[in-house]
PDB file of C-alpha atoms in Angstrom:
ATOM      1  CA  UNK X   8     205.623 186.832 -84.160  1.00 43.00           C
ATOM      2  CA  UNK X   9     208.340 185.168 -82.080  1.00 41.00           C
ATOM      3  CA  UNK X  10     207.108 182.194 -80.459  1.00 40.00           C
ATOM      4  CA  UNK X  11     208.801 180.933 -77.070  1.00 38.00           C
ATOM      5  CA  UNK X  12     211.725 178.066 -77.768  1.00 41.00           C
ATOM      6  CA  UNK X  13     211.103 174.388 -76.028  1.00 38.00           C
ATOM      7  CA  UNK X  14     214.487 175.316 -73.850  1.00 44.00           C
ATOM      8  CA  UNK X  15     212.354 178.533 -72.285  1.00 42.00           C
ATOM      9  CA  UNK X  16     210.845 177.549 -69.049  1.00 45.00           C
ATOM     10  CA  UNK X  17     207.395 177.868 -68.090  1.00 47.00           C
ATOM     11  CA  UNK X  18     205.393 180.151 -66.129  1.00 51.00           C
ATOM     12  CA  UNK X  19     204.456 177.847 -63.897  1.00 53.00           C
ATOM     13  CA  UNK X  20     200.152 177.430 -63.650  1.00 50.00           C
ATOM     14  CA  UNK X  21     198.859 178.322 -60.268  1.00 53.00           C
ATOM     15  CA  UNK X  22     197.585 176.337 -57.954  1.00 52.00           C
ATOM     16  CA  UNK X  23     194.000 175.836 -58.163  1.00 54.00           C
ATOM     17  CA  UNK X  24     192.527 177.121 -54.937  1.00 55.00           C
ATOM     18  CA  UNK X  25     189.766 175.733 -52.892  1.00 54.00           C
ATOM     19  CA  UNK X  26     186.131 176.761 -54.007  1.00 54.00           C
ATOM     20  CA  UNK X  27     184.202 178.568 -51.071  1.00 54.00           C
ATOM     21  CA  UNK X  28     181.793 175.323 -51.201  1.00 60.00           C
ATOM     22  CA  UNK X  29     185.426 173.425 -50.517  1.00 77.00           C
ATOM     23  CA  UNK X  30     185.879 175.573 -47.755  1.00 74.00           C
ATOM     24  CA  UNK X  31     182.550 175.373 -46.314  1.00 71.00           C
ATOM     25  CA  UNK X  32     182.161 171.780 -46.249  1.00 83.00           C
ATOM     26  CA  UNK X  33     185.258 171.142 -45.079  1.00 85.00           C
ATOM     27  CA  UNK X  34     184.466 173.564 -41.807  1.00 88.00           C
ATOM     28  CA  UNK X  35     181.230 171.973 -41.813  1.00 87.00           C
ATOM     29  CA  UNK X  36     183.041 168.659 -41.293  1.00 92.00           C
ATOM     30  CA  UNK X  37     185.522 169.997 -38.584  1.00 94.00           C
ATOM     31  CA  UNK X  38     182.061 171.089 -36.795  1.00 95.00           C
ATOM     32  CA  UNK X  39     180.296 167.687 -37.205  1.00 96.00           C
ATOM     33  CA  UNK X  40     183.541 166.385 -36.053  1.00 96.00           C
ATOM     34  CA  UNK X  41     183.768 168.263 -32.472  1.00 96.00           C
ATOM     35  CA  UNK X  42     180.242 168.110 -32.210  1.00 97.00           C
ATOM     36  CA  UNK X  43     180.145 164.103 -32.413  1.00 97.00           C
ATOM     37  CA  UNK X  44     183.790 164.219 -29.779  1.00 97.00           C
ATOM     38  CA  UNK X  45     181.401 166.370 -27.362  1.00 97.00           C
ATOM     39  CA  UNK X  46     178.962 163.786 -27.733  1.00 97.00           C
ATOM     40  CA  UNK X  47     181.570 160.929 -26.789  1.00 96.00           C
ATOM     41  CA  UNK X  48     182.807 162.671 -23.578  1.00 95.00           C
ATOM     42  CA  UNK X  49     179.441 163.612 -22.347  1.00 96.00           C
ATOM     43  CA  UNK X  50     178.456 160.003 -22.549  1.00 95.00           C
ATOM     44  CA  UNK X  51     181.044 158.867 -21.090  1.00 93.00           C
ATOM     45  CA  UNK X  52     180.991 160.868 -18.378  1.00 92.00           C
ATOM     46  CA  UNK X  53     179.389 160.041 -14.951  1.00 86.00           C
ATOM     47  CA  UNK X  54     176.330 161.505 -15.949  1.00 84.00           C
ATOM     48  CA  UNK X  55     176.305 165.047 -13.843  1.00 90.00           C
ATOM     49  CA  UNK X  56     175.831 166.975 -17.241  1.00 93.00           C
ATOM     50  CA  UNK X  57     172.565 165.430 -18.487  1.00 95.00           C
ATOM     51  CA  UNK X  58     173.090 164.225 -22.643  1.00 96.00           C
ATOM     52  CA  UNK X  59     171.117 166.991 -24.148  1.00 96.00           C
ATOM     53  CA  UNK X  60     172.021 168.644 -27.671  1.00 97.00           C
ATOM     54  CA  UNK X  61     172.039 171.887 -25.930  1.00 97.00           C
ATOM     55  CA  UNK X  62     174.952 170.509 -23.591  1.00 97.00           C
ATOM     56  CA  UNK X  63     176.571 168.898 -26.735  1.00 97.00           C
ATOM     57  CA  UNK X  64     176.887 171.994 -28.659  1.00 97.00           C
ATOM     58  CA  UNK X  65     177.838 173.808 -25.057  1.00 97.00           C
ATOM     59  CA  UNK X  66     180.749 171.076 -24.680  1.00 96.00           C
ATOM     60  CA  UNK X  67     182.104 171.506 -28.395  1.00 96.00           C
ATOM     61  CA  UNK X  68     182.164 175.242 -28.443  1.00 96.00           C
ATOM     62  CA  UNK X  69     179.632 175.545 -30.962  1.00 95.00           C
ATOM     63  CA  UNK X  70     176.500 177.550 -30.959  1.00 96.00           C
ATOM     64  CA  UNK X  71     172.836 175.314 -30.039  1.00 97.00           C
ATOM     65  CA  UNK X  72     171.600 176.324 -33.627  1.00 96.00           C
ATOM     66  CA  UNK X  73     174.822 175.005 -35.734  1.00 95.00           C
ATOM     67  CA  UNK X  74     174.176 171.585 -33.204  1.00 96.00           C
ATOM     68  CA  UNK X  75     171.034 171.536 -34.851  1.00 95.00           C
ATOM     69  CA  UNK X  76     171.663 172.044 -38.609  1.00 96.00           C
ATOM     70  CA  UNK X  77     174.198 169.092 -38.540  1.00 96.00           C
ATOM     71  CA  UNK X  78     172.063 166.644 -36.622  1.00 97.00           C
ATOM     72  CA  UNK X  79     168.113 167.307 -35.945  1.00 96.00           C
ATOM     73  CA  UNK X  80     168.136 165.673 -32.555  1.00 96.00           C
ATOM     74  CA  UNK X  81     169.643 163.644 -29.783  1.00 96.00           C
ATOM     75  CA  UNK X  82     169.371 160.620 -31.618  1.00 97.00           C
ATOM     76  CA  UNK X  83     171.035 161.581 -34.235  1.00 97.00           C
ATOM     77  CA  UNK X  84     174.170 162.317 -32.173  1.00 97.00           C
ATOM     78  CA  UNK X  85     173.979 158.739 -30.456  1.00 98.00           C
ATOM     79  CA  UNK X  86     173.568 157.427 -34.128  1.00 98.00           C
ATOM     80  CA  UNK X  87     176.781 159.107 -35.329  1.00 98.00           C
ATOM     81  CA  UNK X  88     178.803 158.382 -32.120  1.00 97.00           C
ATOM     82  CA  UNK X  89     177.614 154.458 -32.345  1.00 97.00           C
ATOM     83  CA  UNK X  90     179.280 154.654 -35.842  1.00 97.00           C
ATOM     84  CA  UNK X  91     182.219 156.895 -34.999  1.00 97.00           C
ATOM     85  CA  UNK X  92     183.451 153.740 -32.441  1.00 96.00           C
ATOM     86  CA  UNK X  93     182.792 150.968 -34.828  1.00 96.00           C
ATOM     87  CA  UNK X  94     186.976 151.418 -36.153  1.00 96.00           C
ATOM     88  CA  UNK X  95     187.945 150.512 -32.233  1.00 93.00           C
ATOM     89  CA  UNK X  96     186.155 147.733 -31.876  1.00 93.00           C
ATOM     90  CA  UNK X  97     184.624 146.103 -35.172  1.00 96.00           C
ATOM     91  CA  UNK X  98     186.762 147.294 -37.982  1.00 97.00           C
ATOM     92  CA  UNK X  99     189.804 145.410 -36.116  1.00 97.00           C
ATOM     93  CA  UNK X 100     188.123 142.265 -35.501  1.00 97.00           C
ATOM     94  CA  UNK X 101     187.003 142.267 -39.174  1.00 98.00           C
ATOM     95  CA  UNK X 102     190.944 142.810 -39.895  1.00 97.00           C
ATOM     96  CA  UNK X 103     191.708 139.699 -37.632  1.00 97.00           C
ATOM     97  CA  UNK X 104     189.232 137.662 -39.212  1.00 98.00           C
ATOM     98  CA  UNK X 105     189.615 138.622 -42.980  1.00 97.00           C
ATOM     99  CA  UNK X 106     193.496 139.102 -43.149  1.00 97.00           C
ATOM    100  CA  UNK X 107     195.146 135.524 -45.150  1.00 97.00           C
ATOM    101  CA  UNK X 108     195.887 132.550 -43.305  1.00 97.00           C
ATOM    102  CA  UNK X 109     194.428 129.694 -42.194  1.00 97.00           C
ATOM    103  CA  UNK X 110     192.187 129.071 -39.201  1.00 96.00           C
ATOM    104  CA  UNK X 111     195.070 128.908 -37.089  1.00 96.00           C
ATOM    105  CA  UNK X 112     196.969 131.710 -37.845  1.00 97.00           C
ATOM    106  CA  UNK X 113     193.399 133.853 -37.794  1.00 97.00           C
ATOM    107  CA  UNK X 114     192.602 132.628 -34.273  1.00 97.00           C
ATOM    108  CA  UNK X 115     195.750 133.679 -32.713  1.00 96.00           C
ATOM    109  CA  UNK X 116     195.045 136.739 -33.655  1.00 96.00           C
ATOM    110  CA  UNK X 117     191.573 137.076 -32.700  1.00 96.00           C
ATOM    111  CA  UNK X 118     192.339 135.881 -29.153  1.00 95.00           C
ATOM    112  CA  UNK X 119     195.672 138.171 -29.219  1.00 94.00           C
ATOM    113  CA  UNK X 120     192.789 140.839 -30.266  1.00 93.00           C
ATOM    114  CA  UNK X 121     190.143 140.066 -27.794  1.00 92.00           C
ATOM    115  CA  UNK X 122     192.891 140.447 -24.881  1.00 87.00           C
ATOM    116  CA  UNK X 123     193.995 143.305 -25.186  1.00 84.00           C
ATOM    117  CA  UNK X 124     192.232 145.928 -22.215  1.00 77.00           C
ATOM    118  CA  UNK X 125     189.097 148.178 -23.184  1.00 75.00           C
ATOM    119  CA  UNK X 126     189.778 151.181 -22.735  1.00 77.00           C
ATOM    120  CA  UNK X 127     187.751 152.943 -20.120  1.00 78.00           C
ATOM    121  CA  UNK X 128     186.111 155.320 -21.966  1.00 86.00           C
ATOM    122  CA  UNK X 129     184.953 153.085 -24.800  1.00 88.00           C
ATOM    123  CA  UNK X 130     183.471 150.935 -22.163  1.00 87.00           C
ATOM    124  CA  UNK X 131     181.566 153.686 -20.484  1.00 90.00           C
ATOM    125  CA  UNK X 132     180.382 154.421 -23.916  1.00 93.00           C
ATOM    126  CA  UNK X 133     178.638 150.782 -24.914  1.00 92.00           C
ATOM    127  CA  UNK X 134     177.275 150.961 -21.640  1.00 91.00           C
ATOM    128  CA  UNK X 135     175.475 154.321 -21.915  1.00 94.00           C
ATOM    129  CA  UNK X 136     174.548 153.285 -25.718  1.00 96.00           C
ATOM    130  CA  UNK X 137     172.508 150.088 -24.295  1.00 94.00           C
ATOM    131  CA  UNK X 138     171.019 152.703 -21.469  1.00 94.00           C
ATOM    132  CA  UNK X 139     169.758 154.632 -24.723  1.00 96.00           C
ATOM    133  CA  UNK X 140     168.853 151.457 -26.766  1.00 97.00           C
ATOM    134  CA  UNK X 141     166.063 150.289 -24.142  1.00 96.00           C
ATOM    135  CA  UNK X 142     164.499 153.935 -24.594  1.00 93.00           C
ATOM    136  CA  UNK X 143     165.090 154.659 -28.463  1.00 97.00           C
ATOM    137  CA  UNK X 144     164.015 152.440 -31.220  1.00 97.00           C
ATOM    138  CA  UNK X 145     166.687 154.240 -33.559  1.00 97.00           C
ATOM    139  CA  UNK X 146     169.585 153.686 -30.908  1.00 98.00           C
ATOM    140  CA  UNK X 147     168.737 149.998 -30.342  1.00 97.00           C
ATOM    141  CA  UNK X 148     168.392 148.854 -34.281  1.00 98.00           C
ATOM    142  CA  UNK X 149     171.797 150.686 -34.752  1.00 97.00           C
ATOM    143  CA  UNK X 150     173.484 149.000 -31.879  1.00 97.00           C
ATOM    144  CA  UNK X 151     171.645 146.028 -32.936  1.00 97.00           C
ATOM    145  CA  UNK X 152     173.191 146.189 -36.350  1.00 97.00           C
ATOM    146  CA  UNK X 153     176.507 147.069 -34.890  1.00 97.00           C
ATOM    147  CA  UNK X 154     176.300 143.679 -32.910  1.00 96.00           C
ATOM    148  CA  UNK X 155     175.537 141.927 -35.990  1.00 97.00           C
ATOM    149  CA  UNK X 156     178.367 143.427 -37.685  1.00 97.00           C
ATOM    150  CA  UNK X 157     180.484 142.132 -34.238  1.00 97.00           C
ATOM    151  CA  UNK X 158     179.426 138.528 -34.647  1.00 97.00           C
ATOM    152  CA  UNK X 159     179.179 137.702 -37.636  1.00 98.00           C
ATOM    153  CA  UNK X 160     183.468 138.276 -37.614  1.00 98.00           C
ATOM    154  CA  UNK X 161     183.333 134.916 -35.122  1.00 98.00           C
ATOM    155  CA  UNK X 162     180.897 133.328 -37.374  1.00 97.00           C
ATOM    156  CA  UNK X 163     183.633 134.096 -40.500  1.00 97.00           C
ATOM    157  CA  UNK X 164     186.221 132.798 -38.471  1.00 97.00           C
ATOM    158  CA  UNK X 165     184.851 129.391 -37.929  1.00 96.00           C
ATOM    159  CA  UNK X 166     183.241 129.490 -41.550  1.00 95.00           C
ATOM    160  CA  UNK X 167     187.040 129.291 -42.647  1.00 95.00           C
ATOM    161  CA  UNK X 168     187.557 126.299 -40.296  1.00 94.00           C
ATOM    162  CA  UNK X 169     184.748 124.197 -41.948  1.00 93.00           C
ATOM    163  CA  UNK X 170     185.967 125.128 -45.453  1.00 92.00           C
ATOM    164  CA  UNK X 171     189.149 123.209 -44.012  1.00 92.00           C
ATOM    165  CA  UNK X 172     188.053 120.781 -42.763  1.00 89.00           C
ATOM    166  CA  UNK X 173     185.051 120.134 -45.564  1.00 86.00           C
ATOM    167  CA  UNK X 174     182.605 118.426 -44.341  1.00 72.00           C
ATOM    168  CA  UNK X 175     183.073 120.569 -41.034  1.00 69.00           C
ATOM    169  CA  UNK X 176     180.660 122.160 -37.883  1.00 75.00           C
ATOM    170  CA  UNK X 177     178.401 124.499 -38.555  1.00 92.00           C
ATOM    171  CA  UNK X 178     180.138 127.602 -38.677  1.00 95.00           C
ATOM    172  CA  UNK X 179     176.964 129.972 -37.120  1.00 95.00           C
ATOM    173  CA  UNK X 180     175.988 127.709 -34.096  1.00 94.00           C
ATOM    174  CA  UNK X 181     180.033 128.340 -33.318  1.00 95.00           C
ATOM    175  CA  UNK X 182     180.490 131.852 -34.333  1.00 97.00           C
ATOM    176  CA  UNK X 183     177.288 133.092 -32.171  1.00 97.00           C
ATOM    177  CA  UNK X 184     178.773 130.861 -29.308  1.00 96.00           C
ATOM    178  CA  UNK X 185     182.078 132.269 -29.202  1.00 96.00           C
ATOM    179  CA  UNK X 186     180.470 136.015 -29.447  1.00 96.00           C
ATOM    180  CA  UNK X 187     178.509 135.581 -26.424  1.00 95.00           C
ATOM    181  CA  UNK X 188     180.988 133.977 -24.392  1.00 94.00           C
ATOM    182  CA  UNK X 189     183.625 137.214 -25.065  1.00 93.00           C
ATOM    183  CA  UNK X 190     181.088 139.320 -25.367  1.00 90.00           C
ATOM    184  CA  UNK X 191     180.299 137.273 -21.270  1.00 88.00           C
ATOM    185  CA  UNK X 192     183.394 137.660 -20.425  1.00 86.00           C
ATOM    186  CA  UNK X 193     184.091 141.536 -21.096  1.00 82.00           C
ATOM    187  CA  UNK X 194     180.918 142.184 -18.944  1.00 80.00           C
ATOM    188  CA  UNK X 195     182.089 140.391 -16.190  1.00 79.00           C
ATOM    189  CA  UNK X 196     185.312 142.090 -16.455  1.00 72.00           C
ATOM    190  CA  UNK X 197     183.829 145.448 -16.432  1.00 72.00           C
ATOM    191  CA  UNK X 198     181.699 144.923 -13.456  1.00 73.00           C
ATOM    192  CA  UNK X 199     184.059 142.490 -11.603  1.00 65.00           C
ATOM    193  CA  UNK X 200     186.952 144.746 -10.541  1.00 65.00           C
ATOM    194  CA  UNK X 201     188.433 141.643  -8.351  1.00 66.00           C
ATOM    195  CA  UNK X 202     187.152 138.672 -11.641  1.00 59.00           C
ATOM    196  CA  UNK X 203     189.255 141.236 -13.828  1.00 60.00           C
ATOM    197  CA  UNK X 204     192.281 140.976 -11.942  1.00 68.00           C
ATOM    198  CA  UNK X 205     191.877 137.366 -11.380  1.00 74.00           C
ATOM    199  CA  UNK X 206     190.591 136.135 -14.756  1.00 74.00           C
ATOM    200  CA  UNK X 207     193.069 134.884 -17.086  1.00 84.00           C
ATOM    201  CA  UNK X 208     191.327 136.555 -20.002  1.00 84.00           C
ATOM    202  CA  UNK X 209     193.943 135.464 -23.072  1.00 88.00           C
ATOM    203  CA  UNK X 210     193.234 131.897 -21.600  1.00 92.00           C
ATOM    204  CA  UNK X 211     189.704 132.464 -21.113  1.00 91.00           C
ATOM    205  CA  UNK X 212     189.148 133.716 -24.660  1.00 93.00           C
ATOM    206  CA  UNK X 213     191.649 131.166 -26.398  1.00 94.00           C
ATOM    207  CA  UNK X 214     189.534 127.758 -24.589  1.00 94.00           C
ATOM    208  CA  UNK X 215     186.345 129.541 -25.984  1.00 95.00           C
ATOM    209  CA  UNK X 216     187.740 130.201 -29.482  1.00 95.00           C
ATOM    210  CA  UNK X 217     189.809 126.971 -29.566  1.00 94.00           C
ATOM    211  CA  UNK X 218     187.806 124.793 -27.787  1.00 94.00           C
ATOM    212  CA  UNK X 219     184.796 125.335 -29.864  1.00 94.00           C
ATOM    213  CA  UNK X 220     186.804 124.439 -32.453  1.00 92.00           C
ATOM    214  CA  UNK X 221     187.748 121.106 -31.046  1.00 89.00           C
ATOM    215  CA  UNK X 222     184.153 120.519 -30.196  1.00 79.00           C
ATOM    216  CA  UNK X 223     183.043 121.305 -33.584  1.00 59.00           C
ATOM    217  CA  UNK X 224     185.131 118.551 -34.690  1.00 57.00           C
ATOM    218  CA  UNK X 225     183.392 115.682 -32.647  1.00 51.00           C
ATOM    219  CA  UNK X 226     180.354 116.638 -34.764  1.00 50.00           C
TER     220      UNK X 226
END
């Protein structure tokens, strides 16, 4: 039987294709996806279209039922959007703060972080969470946890100062103080039109985060 030389090319092997169950879930995702951006915009909004899953599924073109198979209740929509936000506003901090260098280098770039405008949308949207979190035990230990998350990136920070300085200040009583003076500070901001335009926030932020440090150092 004549058997096929090494210098004959190759049928080349197909592609494998996608299972159905491939296809499915990855629909399913694209559906979670626009079902969870629905959820943003609605509570972000100025509250005409109440935050119902009915209105949800209504603003992300998919059917009340299909709403309901990917998330049982309201709740469980707040709880994915209060995760879906955590890469604009933790994940980068956590970059700041874990990224080489010493305390320094990793407090320029917190402040350079902290500076930068909030975008209007993602402010509406902590604001409506905390509306939900005094009304929802679920909502509030998630944005609770989420805050946690927030600080403990200051309390990092100034945990690599004392490992500098050795015998330094304790690194929680400065972290939590420099949390909820930004944390201050972007409240007033948002409320304040005429403190926002007046505030200095990059020197605002940088004689919190500095100046703690300094202070820390008289211990």
């Amino acid at each position: 039987m004549a058997t096929r030389s090494s210098d004959t090319p190759s049928r080349p092997v197909p592609a494998e294709r996608p299972t159905g169950r491939t296809r499915a879930s990855a629909k399913g995702e694209q559906t979670r996806a626009r079902l969870i951006a629905a959820a943003r915009t609605l509570l972000a909004g100025d509250d005409s279209i109440p935050f119902t899953t009915r209105n949800v599924a209504a603003a992300g073109g998919v059917t009340h039922g299909m709403c309901h198979y990917h998330f049982q209740d309201r709740t469980d929509l707040i709880l994915a959007v209060v995760e879906d936000i955590r890469p604009e506003w933790i994940t980068p901090l956590e970059e700041a703060v874990g990224a080489p260098g010493p305390f320094a280098e990793r407090a320029e770039r917190v402040v350079g972080l902290l500076t930068q405008p909030e975008g209007a949308d993602l402010s509406r949207l902590h604001s409506a969470l905390h509306w939900f979190a005094l009304n929802d035990d679920r909502v509030r230990a998630s944005l609770a946890g989420e805050y946690r998350r927030w600080r403990s990136c200051f309390v990092t920070l100034y945990q690599v100062l004392a490992d500098e300085r050795g015998d330094g200040p304790d690194p929680r009583t400065l972290g939590e103080a420099a949390a909820a003076a930004v944390d201050g500070l972007a409240a007033i901001r948002s409320l304040d039109e005429e403190a926002d335009a007046e505030v200095d926030a990059e020197a605002v932020v940088r004689a919190v985060v500095l100046g703690l440090a300094s202070a820390g150092a008289g211990r």
